[in-house]
mmCIF file of C-alpha atoms in Angstrom:
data_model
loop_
_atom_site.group_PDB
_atom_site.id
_atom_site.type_symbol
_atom_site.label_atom_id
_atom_site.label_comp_id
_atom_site.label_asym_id
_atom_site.label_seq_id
_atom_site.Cartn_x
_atom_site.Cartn_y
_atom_site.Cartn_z
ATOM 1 C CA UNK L 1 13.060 1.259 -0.206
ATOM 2 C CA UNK L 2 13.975 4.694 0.403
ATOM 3 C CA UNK L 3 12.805 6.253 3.724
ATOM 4 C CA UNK L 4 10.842 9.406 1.930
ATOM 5 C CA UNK L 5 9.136 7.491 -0.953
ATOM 6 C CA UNK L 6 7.985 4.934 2.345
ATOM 7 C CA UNK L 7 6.559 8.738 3.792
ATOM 8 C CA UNK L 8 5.442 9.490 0.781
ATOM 9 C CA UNK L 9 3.156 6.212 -0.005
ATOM 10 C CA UNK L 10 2.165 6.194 3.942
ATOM 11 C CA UNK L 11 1.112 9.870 3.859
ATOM 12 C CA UNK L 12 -0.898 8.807 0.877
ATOM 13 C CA UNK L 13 -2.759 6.266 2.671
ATOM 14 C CA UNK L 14 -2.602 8.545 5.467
ATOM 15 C CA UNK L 15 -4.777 10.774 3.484
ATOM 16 C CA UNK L 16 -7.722 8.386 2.350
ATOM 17 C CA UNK L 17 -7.639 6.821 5.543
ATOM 18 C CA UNK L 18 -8.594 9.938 7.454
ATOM 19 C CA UNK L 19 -11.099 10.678 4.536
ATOM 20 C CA UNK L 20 -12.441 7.499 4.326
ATOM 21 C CA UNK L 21 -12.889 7.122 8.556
ATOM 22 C CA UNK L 22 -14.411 10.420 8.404
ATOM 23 C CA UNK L 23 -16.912 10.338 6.102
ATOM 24 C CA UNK L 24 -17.977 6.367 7.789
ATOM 25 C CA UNK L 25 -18.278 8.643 10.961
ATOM 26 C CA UNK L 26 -20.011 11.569 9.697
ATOM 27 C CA UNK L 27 -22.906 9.235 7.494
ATOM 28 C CA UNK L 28 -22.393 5.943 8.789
ATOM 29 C CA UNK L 29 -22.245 6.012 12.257
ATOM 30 C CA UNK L 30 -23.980 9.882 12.815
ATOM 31 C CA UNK L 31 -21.021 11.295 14.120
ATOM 32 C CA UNK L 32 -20.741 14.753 12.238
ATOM 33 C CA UNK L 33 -18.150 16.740 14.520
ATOM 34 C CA UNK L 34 -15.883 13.465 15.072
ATOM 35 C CA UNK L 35 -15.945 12.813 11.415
ATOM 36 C CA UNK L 36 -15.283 16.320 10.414
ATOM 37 C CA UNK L 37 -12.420 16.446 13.245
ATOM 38 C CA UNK L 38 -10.902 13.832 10.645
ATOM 39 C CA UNK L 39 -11.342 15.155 7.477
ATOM 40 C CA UNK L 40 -9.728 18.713 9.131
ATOM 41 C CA UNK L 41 -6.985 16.810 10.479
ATOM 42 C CA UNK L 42 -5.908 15.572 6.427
ATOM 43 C CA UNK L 43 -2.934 18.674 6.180
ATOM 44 C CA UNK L 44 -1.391 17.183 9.031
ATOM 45 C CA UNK L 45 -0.380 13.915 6.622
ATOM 46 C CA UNK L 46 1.447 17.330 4.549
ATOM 47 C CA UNK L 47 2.910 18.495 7.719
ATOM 48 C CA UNK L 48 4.321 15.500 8.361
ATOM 49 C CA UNK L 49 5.504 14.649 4.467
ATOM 50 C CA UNK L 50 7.636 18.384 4.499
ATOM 51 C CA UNK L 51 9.295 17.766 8.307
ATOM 52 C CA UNK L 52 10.070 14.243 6.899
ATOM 53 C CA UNK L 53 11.713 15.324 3.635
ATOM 54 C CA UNK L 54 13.680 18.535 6.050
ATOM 55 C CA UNK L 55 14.941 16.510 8.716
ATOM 56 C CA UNK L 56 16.484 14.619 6.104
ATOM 57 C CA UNK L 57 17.858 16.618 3.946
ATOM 58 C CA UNK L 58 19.058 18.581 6.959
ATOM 59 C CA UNK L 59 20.698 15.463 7.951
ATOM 60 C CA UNK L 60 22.797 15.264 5.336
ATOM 61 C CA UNK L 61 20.811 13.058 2.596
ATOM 62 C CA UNK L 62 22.131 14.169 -1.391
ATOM 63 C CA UNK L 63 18.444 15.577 -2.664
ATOM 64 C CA UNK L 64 17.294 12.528 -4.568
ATOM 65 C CA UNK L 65 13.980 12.310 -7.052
ATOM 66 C CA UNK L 66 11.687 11.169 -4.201
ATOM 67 C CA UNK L 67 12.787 14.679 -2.100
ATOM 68 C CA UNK L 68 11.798 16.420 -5.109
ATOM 69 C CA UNK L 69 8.796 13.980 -5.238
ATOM 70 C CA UNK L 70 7.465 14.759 -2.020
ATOM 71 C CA UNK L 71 7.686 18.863 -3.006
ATOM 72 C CA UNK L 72 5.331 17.829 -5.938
ATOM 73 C CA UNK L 73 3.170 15.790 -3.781
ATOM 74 C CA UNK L 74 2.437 18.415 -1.444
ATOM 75 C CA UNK L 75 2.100 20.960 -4.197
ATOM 76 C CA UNK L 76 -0.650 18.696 -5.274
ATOM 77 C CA UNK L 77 -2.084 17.724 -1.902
ATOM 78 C CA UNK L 78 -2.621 21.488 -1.029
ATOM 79 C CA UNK L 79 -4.139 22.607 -4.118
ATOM 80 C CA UNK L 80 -6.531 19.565 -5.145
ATOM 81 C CA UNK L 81 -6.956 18.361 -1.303
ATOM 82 C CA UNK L 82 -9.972 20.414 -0.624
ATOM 83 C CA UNK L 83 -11.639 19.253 -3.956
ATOM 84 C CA UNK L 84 -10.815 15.678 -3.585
ATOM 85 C CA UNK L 85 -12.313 15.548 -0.119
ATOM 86 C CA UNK L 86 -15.489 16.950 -1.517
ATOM 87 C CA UNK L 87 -15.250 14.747 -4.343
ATOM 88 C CA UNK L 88 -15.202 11.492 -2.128
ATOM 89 C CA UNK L 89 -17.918 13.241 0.022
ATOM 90 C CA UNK L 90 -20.386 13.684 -2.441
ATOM 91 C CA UNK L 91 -20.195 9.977 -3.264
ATOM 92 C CA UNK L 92 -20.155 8.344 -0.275
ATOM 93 C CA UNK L 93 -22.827 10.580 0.809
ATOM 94 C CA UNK L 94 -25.279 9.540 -2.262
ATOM 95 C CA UNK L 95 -23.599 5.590 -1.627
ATOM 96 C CA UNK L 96 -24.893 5.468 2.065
ATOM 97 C CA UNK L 97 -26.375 8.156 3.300
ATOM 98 C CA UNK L 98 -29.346 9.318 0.910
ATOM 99 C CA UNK L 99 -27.624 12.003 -0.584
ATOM 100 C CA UNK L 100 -28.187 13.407 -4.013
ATOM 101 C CA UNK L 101 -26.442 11.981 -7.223
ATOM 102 C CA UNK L 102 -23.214 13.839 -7.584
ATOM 103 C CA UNK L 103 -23.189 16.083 -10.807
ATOM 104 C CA UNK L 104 -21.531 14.662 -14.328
ATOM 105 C CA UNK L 105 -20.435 17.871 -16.204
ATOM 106 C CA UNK L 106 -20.934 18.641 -19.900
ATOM 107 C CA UNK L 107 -20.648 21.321 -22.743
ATOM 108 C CA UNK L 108 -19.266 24.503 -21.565
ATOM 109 C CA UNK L 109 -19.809 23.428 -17.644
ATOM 110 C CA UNK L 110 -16.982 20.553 -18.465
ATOM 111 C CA UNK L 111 -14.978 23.109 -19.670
ATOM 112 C CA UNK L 112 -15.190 25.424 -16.704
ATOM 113 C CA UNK L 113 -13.925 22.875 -14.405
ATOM 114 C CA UNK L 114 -11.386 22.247 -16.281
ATOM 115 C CA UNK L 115 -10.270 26.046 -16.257
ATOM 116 C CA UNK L 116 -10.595 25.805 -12.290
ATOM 117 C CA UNK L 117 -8.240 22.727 -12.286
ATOM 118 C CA UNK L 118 -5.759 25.240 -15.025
ATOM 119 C CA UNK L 119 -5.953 27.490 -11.616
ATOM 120 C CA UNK L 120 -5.707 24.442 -9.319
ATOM 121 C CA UNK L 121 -2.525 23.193 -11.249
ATOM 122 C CA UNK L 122 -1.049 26.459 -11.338
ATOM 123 C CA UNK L 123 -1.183 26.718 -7.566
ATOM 124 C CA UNK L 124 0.536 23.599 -7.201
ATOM 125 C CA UNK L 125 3.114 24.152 -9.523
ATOM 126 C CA UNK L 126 3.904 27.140 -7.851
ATOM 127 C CA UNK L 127 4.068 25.150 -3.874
ATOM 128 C CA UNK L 128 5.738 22.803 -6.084
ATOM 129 C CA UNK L 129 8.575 25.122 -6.879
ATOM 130 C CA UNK L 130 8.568 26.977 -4.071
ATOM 131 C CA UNK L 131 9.333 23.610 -1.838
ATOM 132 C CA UNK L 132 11.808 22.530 -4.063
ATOM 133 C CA UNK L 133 13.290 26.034 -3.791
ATOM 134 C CA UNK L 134 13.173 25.861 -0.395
ATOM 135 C CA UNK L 135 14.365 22.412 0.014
ATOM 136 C CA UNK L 136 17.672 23.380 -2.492
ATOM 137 C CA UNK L 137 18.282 26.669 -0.412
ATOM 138 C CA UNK L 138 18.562 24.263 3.098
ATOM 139 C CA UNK L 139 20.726 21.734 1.725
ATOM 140 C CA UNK L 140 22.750 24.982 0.640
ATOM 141 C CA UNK L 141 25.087 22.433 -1.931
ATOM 142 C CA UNK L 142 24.148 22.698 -5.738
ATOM 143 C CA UNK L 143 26.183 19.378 -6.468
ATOM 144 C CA UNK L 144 23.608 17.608 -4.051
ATOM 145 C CA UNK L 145 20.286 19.335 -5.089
ATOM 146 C CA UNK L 146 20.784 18.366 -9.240
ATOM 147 C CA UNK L 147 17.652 16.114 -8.560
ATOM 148 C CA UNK L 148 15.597 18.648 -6.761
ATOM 149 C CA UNK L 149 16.428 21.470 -9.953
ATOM 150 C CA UNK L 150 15.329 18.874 -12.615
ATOM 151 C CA UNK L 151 11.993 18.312 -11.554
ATOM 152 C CA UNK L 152 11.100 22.236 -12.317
ATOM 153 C CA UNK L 153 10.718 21.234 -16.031
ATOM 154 C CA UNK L 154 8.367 18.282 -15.491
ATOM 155 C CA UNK L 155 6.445 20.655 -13.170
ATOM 156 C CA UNK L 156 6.323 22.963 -16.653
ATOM 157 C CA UNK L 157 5.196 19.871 -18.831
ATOM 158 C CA UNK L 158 2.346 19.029 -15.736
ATOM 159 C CA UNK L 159 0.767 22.787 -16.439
ATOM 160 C CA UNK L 160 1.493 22.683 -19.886
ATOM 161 C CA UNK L 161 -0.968 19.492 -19.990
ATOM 162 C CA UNK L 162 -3.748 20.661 -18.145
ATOM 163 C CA UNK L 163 -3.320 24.072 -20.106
ATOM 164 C CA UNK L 164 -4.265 21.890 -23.230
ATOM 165 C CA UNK L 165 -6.735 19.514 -21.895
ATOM 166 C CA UNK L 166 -9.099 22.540 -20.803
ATOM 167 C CA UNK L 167 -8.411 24.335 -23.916
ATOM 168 C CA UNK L 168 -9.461 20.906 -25.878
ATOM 169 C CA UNK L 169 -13.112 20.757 -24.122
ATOM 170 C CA UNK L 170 -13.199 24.429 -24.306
ATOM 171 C CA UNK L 171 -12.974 23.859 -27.889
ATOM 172 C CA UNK L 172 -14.540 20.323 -28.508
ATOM 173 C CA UNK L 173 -16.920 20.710 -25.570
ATOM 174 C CA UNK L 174 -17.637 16.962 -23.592
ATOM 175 C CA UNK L 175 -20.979 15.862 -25.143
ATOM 176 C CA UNK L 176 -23.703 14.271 -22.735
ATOM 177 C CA UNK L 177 -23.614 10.430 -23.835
ATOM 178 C CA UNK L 178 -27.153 9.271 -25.370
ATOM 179 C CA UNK L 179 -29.207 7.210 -23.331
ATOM 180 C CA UNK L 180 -30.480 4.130 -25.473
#
């Protein structure tokens, strides 16, 4: 297996293991600073994905899919990050601490979240392509970066989905499902 896709799935488990070990500290076990300590410490799994993917590229690795994978990963951790952490909050905090029954969105309320996600998936794109850029411009050889410049139409094709999923429940709002 290559070296940055290994990165790339640790990181991920990186991620929900700091989430998941702070939240058990902060409901389970009472510990609110120590569990937030671990939920802030969730963009150092991103620090370590980009200084990864650098040191080898700089090293002299041809820019393969997974390079340009871990430029959309981090495009996606940054933007969606802070949301998915409250998102896993909210439910373990109604699971086992008490806490109030996270929100289902409907109607027009559906659709507004899905305009902020539009926004979210925007900002990623744009991390996105600015790593890749920036990944491209330090291997400084276009003949080994082909893989990195693909990905900027799939990147397109990502927005261009999200674009059309909020303008769908904009237009065909989610109904509330009837209780029998």
């Amino acid at each position: 297996m290559n070296v940055i896709l290994a990165i790339i799935i640790g990181c991920e488990i990186g991620f929900w293991v700091l989430i998941v070990a702070g939240l058990v500290l902060r409901y389970l076990l009472g510990k609110q600073r120590a569990g937030l300590v671990l939920l802030a410490l969730t963009p150092l799994v991103d620090l370590i994905l980009l200084v990864a993917t650098v040191v080898d590229l700089r090293a002299g690795a041809t820019a393969g899919i997974v390079h340009g994978l871990a430029a959309v990963y981090l495009g996606m951790s940054i933007a969606y990050g802070h949301k998915m952490i409250a998102w896993a909050d909210a439910r373990f905090a109604y699971s086992f601490a008490g806490g109030r029954r996270p929100v289902q969105y409907y109607g027009a309320r559906y659709a507004k979240e899905c305009w902020k996600d539009v926004v979210r998936t925007i900002v990623a794109v744009l991390i996105a392509a600015g790593l890749l850029q920036l990944l491209t411009l330090l291997v400084g050889d276009p003949s080994k970066t082909e893989a990195l410049t693909g990905l900027y139409p799939i990147l397109g094709i990502v927005l261009m989905i999200d674009l059309i999923w909020a303008v769908g429940y904009t237009l065909w709002p989610k109904k509330q499902p009837v209780l029998a």
